[in-house]
Tab-separated table of C-alpha atoms and ligand atoms in Angstrom:
chain	number	residue	atom	x	y	z
A	1	MET	CA	4.513	-92.871	32.612
A	2	ALA	CA	6.754	-95.541	34.319
A	3	VAL	CA	8.393	-98.547	33.828
A	4	PRO	CA	8.664	-100.645	36.903
A	5	SER	CA	11.095	-102.558	38.612
A	6	GLN	CA	12.702	-104.461	41.851
A	7	ILE	CA	15.863	-105.084	43.114
A	8	HIS	CA	15.565	-107.852	45.738
A	9	HIS	CA	12.399	-106.852	47.772
A	10	PHE	CA	12.619	-103.257	47.623
A	11	HIS	CA	10.332	-102.021	44.382
A	12	PHE	CA	10.467	-98.942	42.425
A	13	SER	CA	7.809	-96.969	40.634
A	14	ASN	CA	10.381	-96.785	37.476
A	15	CYS	CA	13.858	-98.518	36.583
A	16	LEU	CA	15.803	-94.941	35.854
A	17	MET	CA	17.955	-93.165	38.662
A	18	ASN	CA	20.571	-90.759	38.851
A	19	ALA	CA	24.268	-91.712	38.601
A	20	SER	CA	26.064	-90.944	42.029
A	21	GLY	CA	27.792	-87.781	41.289
A	22	VAL	CA	25.303	-86.140	38.987
A	23	SER	CA	23.067	-83.669	41.010
A	24	CYS	CA	22.817	-85.403	44.250
A	25	GLU	CA	25.654	-83.573	46.288
A	26	ARG	CA	23.014	-81.190	48.070
A	27	LYS	CA	19.581	-81.809	49.889
A	28	GLU	CA	17.819	-79.228	47.224
A	29	GLU	CA	19.524	-81.150	44.437
A	30	LEU	CA	18.391	-84.802	46.107
A	31	ALA	CA	14.803	-83.088	46.470
A	32	ALA	CA	14.690	-82.782	42.781
A	33	LEU	CA	15.645	-86.299	41.842
A	34	ASP	CA	13.293	-87.418	44.154
A	35	ASP	CA	10.500	-85.330	42.632
A	36	SER	CA	11.676	-86.230	38.860
A	37	ALA	CA	10.259	-89.189	36.924
A	38	ALA	CA	13.232	-91.111	38.289
A	39	GLY	CA	11.971	-94.252	40.527
A	40	THR	CA	14.950	-92.998	43.441
A	41	PHE	CA	17.962	-91.438	43.798
A	42	ILE	CA	21.245	-92.288	44.833
A	43	THR	CA	23.437	-89.776	46.849
A	44	LYS	CA	26.588	-88.254	45.841
A	45	THR	CA	29.465	-90.765	47.315
A	46	ALA	CA	30.020	-90.081	51.159
A	47	THR	CA	33.228	-90.154	53.340
A	48	LEU	CA	32.938	-89.923	57.051
A	49	GLU	CA	33.719	-86.099	56.974
A	50	ALA	CA	32.717	-83.051	54.082
A	51	ARG	CA	35.223	-83.092	51.426
A	52	GLU	CA	35.728	-79.947	49.331
A	53	GLY	CA	36.968	-82.096	46.299
A	54	ASN	CA	39.611	-80.692	43.694
A	55	PRO	CA	40.131	-77.489	42.271
A	56	GLN	CA	38.007	-76.064	39.690
A	57	PRO	CA	37.337	-76.453	36.652
A	58	ARG	CA	36.915	-80.156	37.391
A	59	VAL	CA	33.829	-81.213	35.196
A	60	GLU	CA	33.250	-80.506	31.308
A	61	THR	CA	31.526	-82.025	28.696
A	62	PHE	CA	32.541	-82.469	25.128
A	63	ALA	CA	30.731	-83.848	21.807
A	64	LEU	CA	30.717	-87.637	22.769
A	65	GLY	CA	30.148	-87.340	27.033
A	66	SER	CA	31.599	-85.841	29.826
A	67	ILE	CA	35.244	-85.500	31.775
A	68	ASN	CA	35.185	-85.377	35.192
A	69	SER	CA	37.780	-84.926	38.243
A	70	SER	CA	35.303	-83.990	40.981
A	71	GLY	CA	38.006	-85.541	44.036
A	72	LEU	CA	34.756	-86.592	45.830
A	73	PRO	CA	33.235	-83.334	47.145
A	74	ASN	CA	30.611	-84.138	49.578
A	75	GLN	CA	29.086	-82.658	52.601
A	76	GLY	CA	29.622	-86.039	55.102
A	77	LEU	CA	27.944	-88.802	56.105
A	78	PRO	CA	25.787	-87.349	58.875
A	79	TYR	CA	24.740	-84.874	56.096
A	80	TYR	CA	23.076	-87.405	53.802
A	81	LEU	CA	21.851	-89.632	56.925
A	82	GLN	CA	19.858	-86.987	58.122
A	83	ALA	CA	18.726	-85.812	54.397
A	84	LEU	CA	17.634	-89.505	53.750
A	85	ALA	CA	15.975	-89.590	57.452
A	86	ASP	CA	13.529	-86.659	55.869
A	87	PHE	CA	13.077	-88.195	52.538
A	88	GLN	CA	11.883	-91.458	53.907
A	89	ALA	CA	9.880	-89.763	56.650
A	90	ALA	CA	7.753	-88.161	53.721
A	91	LYS	CA	7.719	-91.056	51.235
A	92	PRO	CA	7.731	-94.178	53.860
A	93	ASP	CA	7.320	-96.486	50.791
A	94	LYS	CA	10.161	-95.317	48.542
A	95	THR	CA	13.431	-96.765	48.836
A	96	TYR	CA	16.340	-94.618	48.501
A	97	PHE	CA	19.903	-95.453	47.882
A	98	LEU	CA	23.086	-93.758	50.016
A	99	SER	CA	26.284	-93.764	48.372
A	100	VAL	CA	29.605	-94.297	50.845
A	101	THR	CA	33.262	-95.001	50.411
A	102	GLU	CA	36.740	-93.699	52.474
A	103	LEU	CA	39.966	-93.302	51.682
A	104	GLU	CA	42.067	-95.181	54.002
A	105	GLU	CA	40.603	-99.209	54.394
A	106	GLU	CA	40.098	-98.752	58.026
A	107	LYS	CA	38.059	-95.821	57.408
A	108	ILE	CA	35.341	-97.721	55.171
A	109	TYR	CA	34.884	-100.390	57.782
A	110	LYS	CA	34.068	-97.191	60.236
A	111	ILE	CA	31.964	-95.719	57.902
A	112	LEU	CA	29.901	-98.653	57.163
A	113	GLU	CA	29.686	-99.108	60.991
A	114	GLU	CA	27.754	-95.778	61.424
A	115	VAL	CA	25.128	-96.746	58.394
A	116	GLU	CA	25.002	-99.955	60.356
A	117	ALA	CA	23.992	-98.053	63.348
A	118	SER	CA	22.085	-95.656	61.361
A	119	ASP	CA	18.310	-95.691	61.048
A	120	PHE	CA	18.444	-95.793	57.036
A	121	LYS	CA	16.685	-98.581	55.673
A	122	GLY	CA	17.324	-98.243	52.010
A	123	LEU	CA	20.110	-99.724	49.909
A	124	VAL	CA	23.618	-98.723	50.402
A	125	GLU	CA	26.372	-99.046	47.708
A	126	LEU	CA	29.761	-99.272	48.806
A	127	ASN	CA	31.870	-97.141	45.916
A	128	LEU	CA	34.914	-99.247	45.125
A	129	SER	CA	35.850	-97.182	42.051
A	130	CYS	CA	36.525	-93.780	42.398
A	131	PRO	CA	39.356	-92.534	40.022
A	132	ASN	CA	39.714	-89.248	40.963
A	133	VAL	CA	41.443	-89.029	44.104
A	134	ILE	CA	45.071	-88.451	43.903
A	135	GLY	CA	47.264	-91.122	45.198
A	136	LYS	CA	44.544	-93.252	45.861
A	137	PRO	CA	43.816	-96.406	43.191
A	138	GLN	CA	40.286	-97.231	42.482
A	139	ILE	CA	39.880	-100.198	45.064
A	140	ALA	CA	38.223	-102.831	42.719
A	141	TYR	CA	41.145	-102.936	39.946
A	142	ASP	CA	43.091	-104.650	43.172
A	143	PHE	CA	41.072	-107.954	43.770
A	144	GLU	CA	42.955	-109.121	46.564
A	145	THR	CA	42.098	-105.921	48.615
A	146	THR	CA	38.434	-105.680	47.280
A	147	ASP	CA	37.988	-109.635	48.473
A	148	ARG	CA	39.560	-108.388	51.813
A	149	ILE	CA	37.393	-105.809	52.101
A	150	LEU	CA	34.383	-107.502	51.214
A	151	LYS	CA	34.588	-110.156	53.910
A	152	ARG	CA	35.490	-108.204	56.710
A	153	VAL	CA	32.459	-106.270	56.084
A	154	PHE	CA	30.166	-108.747	55.562
A	155	SER	CA	31.460	-109.730	58.966
A	156	PHE	CA	29.283	-107.232	60.640
A	157	PHE	CA	26.967	-105.565	58.220
A	158	THR	CA	23.500	-106.581	57.904
A	159	LYS	CA	21.984	-103.982	55.861
A	160	SER	CA	21.359	-104.109	51.750
A	161	LEU	CA	24.647	-103.706	50.403
A	162	GLY	CA	25.832	-103.007	46.731
A	163	VAL	CA	29.302	-102.146	45.544
A	164	LYS	CA	29.990	-99.895	42.469
A	165	LEU	CA	32.508	-101.029	40.240
A	166	PRO	CA	34.837	-99.880	37.593
A	167	PRO	CA	34.898	-100.802	33.953
A	168	PHE	CA	37.089	-103.842	33.800
A	169	PHE	CA	37.760	-105.200	29.818
A	170	ASP	CA	39.208	-108.744	29.505
A	171	PRO	CA	37.373	-111.554	30.330
A	172	SER	CA	39.988	-113.038	32.762
A	173	HIS	CA	39.086	-110.122	34.832
A	174	PHE	CA	35.400	-110.237	34.623
A	175	ASP	CA	35.968	-114.090	35.729
A	176	GLN	CA	38.196	-113.220	38.699
A	177	MET	CA	35.844	-110.647	39.782
A	178	ALA	CA	32.638	-112.401	39.486
A	179	ASP	CA	34.299	-115.335	41.623
A	180	ILE	CA	34.792	-112.709	44.148
A	181	LEU	CA	31.712	-111.242	44.386
A	182	ASN	CA	29.453	-114.573	44.231
A	183	ALA	CA	31.131	-115.293	47.802
A	184	TYR	CA	29.099	-112.542	49.350
A	185	PRO	CA	25.263	-111.642	50.315
A	186	LEU	CA	25.300	-109.016	47.877
A	187	ALA	CA	22.030	-106.982	46.959
A	188	TYR	CA	23.475	-105.768	43.675
A	189	VAL	CA	26.741	-104.605	41.912
A	190	ASN	CA	26.179	-101.338	39.829
A	191	CYS	CA	28.513	-101.242	36.380
A	192	ILE	CA	30.338	-99.342	35.511
A	193	ASN	CA	31.710	-95.653	37.103
A	194	SER	CA	33.555	-93.458	35.167
A	195	VAL	CA	36.356	-94.979	32.528
A	196	GLY	CA	39.280	-93.890	35.012
A	197	ASN	CA	42.177	-91.169	33.774
A	198	GLY	CA	40.667	-90.108	30.138
A	199	LEU	CA	42.075	-87.018	28.656
A	200	VAL	CA	40.094	-84.557	26.610
A	201	ILE	CA	41.917	-81.302	24.674
A	202	HIS	CA	40.693	-78.437	23.605
A	203	ASP	CA	42.850	-76.313	21.789
A	204	GLU	CA	46.184	-77.641	22.454
A	205	GLN	CA	44.908	-77.877	26.201
A	206	VAL	CA	43.301	-79.898	28.713
A	207	VAL	CA	39.970	-79.220	29.385
A	208	ILE	CA	40.028	-79.688	33.445
A	209	LYS	CA	42.209	-78.362	36.184
A	210	PRO	CA	43.168	-81.347	38.666
A	211	LYS	CA	45.676	-83.838	37.412
A	212	GLN	CA	46.733	-82.146	35.085
A	213	GLY	CA	43.636	-83.291	32.871
A	214	PHE	CA	43.061	-86.860	33.259
A	215	GLY	CA	39.622	-87.887	34.734
A	216	GLY	CA	37.141	-90.211	34.564
A	217	ILE	CA	34.952	-90.179	31.071
A	218	GLY	CA	31.136	-90.804	30.966
A	219	GLY	CA	28.380	-90.191	28.778
A	220	GLU	CA	28.023	-91.450	25.031
A	221	THR	CA	31.456	-93.064	24.529
A	222	ILE	CA	31.776	-95.446	26.851
A	223	LYS	CA	28.137	-96.831	26.442
A	224	GLU	CA	29.500	-100.181	24.486
A	225	THR	CA	32.193	-100.694	27.624
A	226	ALA	CA	29.303	-99.822	29.971
A	227	LEU	CA	26.694	-102.777	28.231
A	228	ALA	CA	29.943	-105.173	27.902
A	229	ASN	CA	30.094	-104.980	32.079
A	230	VAL	CA	26.509	-105.145	32.663
A	231	HIS	CA	25.743	-108.194	30.647
A	232	ALA	CA	29.730	-109.780	31.783
A	233	PHE	CA	28.413	-109.994	35.032
A	234	TYR	CA	24.859	-111.126	34.125
A	235	GLN	CA	26.505	-113.740	32.505
A	236	ARG	CA	28.481	-114.476	35.540
A	237	LEU	CA	27.137	-113.717	39.209
A	238	ARG	CA	24.449	-115.377	40.998
A	239	PRO	CA	20.829	-114.632	39.715
A	240	GLU	CA	20.212	-113.331	43.730
A	241	ILE	CA	22.887	-110.387	42.802
A	242	ALA	CA	20.989	-107.338	40.613
A	243	ILE	CA	22.968	-105.202	38.588
A	244	ILE	CA	22.435	-101.581	38.001
A	245	GLY	CA	23.387	-100.643	34.433
A	246	THR	CA	25.009	-97.045	34.487
A	247	GLY	CA	27.480	-95.521	31.318
A	248	GLY	CA	26.384	-93.966	28.190
A	249	VAL	CA	22.651	-93.371	28.583
A	250	CYS	CA	21.267	-90.888	26.046
A	251	ASP	CA	17.898	-91.934	24.873
A	252	GLY	CA	15.223	-94.466	25.469
A	253	ARG	CA	16.931	-97.327	23.366
A	254	ASP	CA	20.176	-97.349	25.662
A	255	VAL	CA	17.508	-97.741	28.956
A	256	PHE	CA	16.313	-100.623	26.777
A	257	GLU	CA	19.917	-101.902	25.860
A	258	HIS	CA	21.078	-102.013	29.326
A	259	ILE	CA	18.327	-103.986	30.166
A	260	LEU	CA	18.837	-106.491	27.591
A	261	CYS	CA	21.857	-106.963	28.833
A	262	GLY	CA	20.801	-107.705	32.083
A	263	ALA	CA	19.936	-104.575	34.226
A	264	SER	CA	17.186	-104.355	36.864
A	265	MET	CA	17.843	-100.213	37.009
A	266	VAL	CA	19.556	-97.846	34.978
A	267	GLY	CA	21.392	-94.905	36.372
A	268	VAL	CA	22.051	-91.680	34.316
A	269	GLY	CA	25.185	-89.491	34.633
A	270	THR	CA	26.372	-86.969	32.062
A	271	THR	CA	22.849	-86.417	30.437
A	272	LEU	CA	21.419	-85.820	34.272
A	273	TYR	CA	24.430	-83.155	34.087
A	274	GLU	CA	23.300	-81.799	30.645
A	275	GLU	CA	19.831	-82.113	30.645
A	276	GLY	CA	18.655	-81.486	34.142
A	277	GLU	CA	15.654	-83.986	35.653
A	278	GLY	CA	13.728	-83.570	32.634
A	279	CYS	CA	15.727	-86.461	30.950
A	280	PHE	CA	14.132	-89.025	32.990
A	281	ALA	CA	10.657	-88.276	31.828
A	282	SER	CA	11.855	-88.191	28.329
A	283	LEU	CA	14.512	-91.430	28.565
A	284	THR	CA	10.473	-93.449	30.232
A	285	GLU	CA	8.372	-92.265	27.184
A	286	GLU	CA	11.287	-93.297	24.850
A	287	LEU	CA	11.789	-96.355	26.622
A	288	GLU	CA	7.753	-97.332	26.866
A	289	ALA	CA	6.955	-96.622	23.167
A	290	ILE	CA	10.018	-99.127	22.347
A	291	MET	CA	8.572	-101.904	24.646
A	292	LYS	CA	5.121	-101.488	23.230
A	293	GLU	CA	6.520	-101.282	19.554
A	294	LYS	CA	7.917	-104.878	20.767
A	295	GLY	CA	4.807	-105.971	22.864
A	296	TYR	CA	6.780	-106.158	26.241
A	297	GLN	CA	4.453	-105.231	28.884
A	298	SER	CA	7.297	-105.419	31.431
A	299	ILE	CA	10.982	-105.381	32.007
A	300	GLU	CA	11.247	-109.172	32.815
A	301	ASP	CA	10.156	-109.430	29.607
A	302	PHE	CA	13.272	-108.658	27.792
A	303	ARG	CA	15.696	-108.729	30.640
A	304	GLY	CA	18.800	-110.181	30.114
A	305	LYS	CA	17.636	-111.573	27.001
A	306	LEU	CA	20.736	-110.366	24.910
A	307	LYS	CA	20.006	-112.570	21.530
A	308	TYR	CA	23.620	-114.060	20.572
A	309	MET	CA	24.436	-114.946	16.872
A	310	ASP	CA	25.146	-118.741	17.563
B	1	RRO	O1	33.895	-87.412	42.721
B	1	RRO	C1	34.742	-87.957	42.098
B	1	RRO	O2	35.767	-87.293	41.391
B	1	RRO	C2	34.290	-89.030	41.287
B	1	RRO	C3	33.661	-90.076	42.130
B	1	RRO	BR1	33.651	-90.361	43.853
B	1	RRO	C4	33.468	-91.753	41.272
B	1	RRO	O3	32.909	-92.398	41.755
B	1	RRO	N1	33.618	-91.254	40.335
B	1	RRO	C5	33.497	-90.380	39.511
B	1	RRO	O4	33.619	-90.256	38.039
B	1	RRO	N2	34.327	-88.774	39.894
């Protein structure tokens, strides 16, 4: 029961994984993901030092999704490097993802220098799109800064690197960002992070405490935005740059549609938060049923092959 996939020379037994941020801050949570039907896991975005994050309550679900203003709580880079070394030792053939970022540009270089110097052999995801750190804009909405960061990172970083992008909503922004990304030897882009700074109201009141209730929106309500971003970058990026599709995955059809739009791996956030790791087995089963009905043997039979009307 698995639908294999690959990103470059990295093979995954199944095309499903968690979205960074959900059930992946502590080693016990990573172990549960490791034992699940998911093909791999990604860590919570790590900073150089541990962070507590924003005041609680900071994550809530609602009928059509979730809102979070977690504020980058994490155990710090050394914790994740050690945890990943342990998982890697137990399963040498499995590839894992490490997510990182920092709040100051110079520290982004510092954390990636530390990852470069470490024994980590998997894929590294630079999160350019955290919407919830007070006073810090989402980096990838600033094209010049994104370009400058990637330029300097690739002057020293030799491991396989991907970036996590925020959603874009205009073709000119897809064009501009794709032009920047195409200039670098990226392994992949992950579309999308939560839709930043939404507001969920219940009984005349916001539902999370930080930032007067503003937070990143995930889940069912962002699927169309996620699919559009996956496909827009699939259309524009060099074929060597793979895409991980994240956003709005609630059932097997959603996974199928992400792959149809061009995704090689599919991330699951809100559904994992709501249902736990068991969701990976049911999503896989539902995806396999759709593939069987359509006569597709592998994801390469339909990946990126979205049909247009003209
Ligand atoms: O921790 C968070 O508040 C957070 C992060 Br780093 C992110 O990338 N996306 C998100 O929705 N929340």
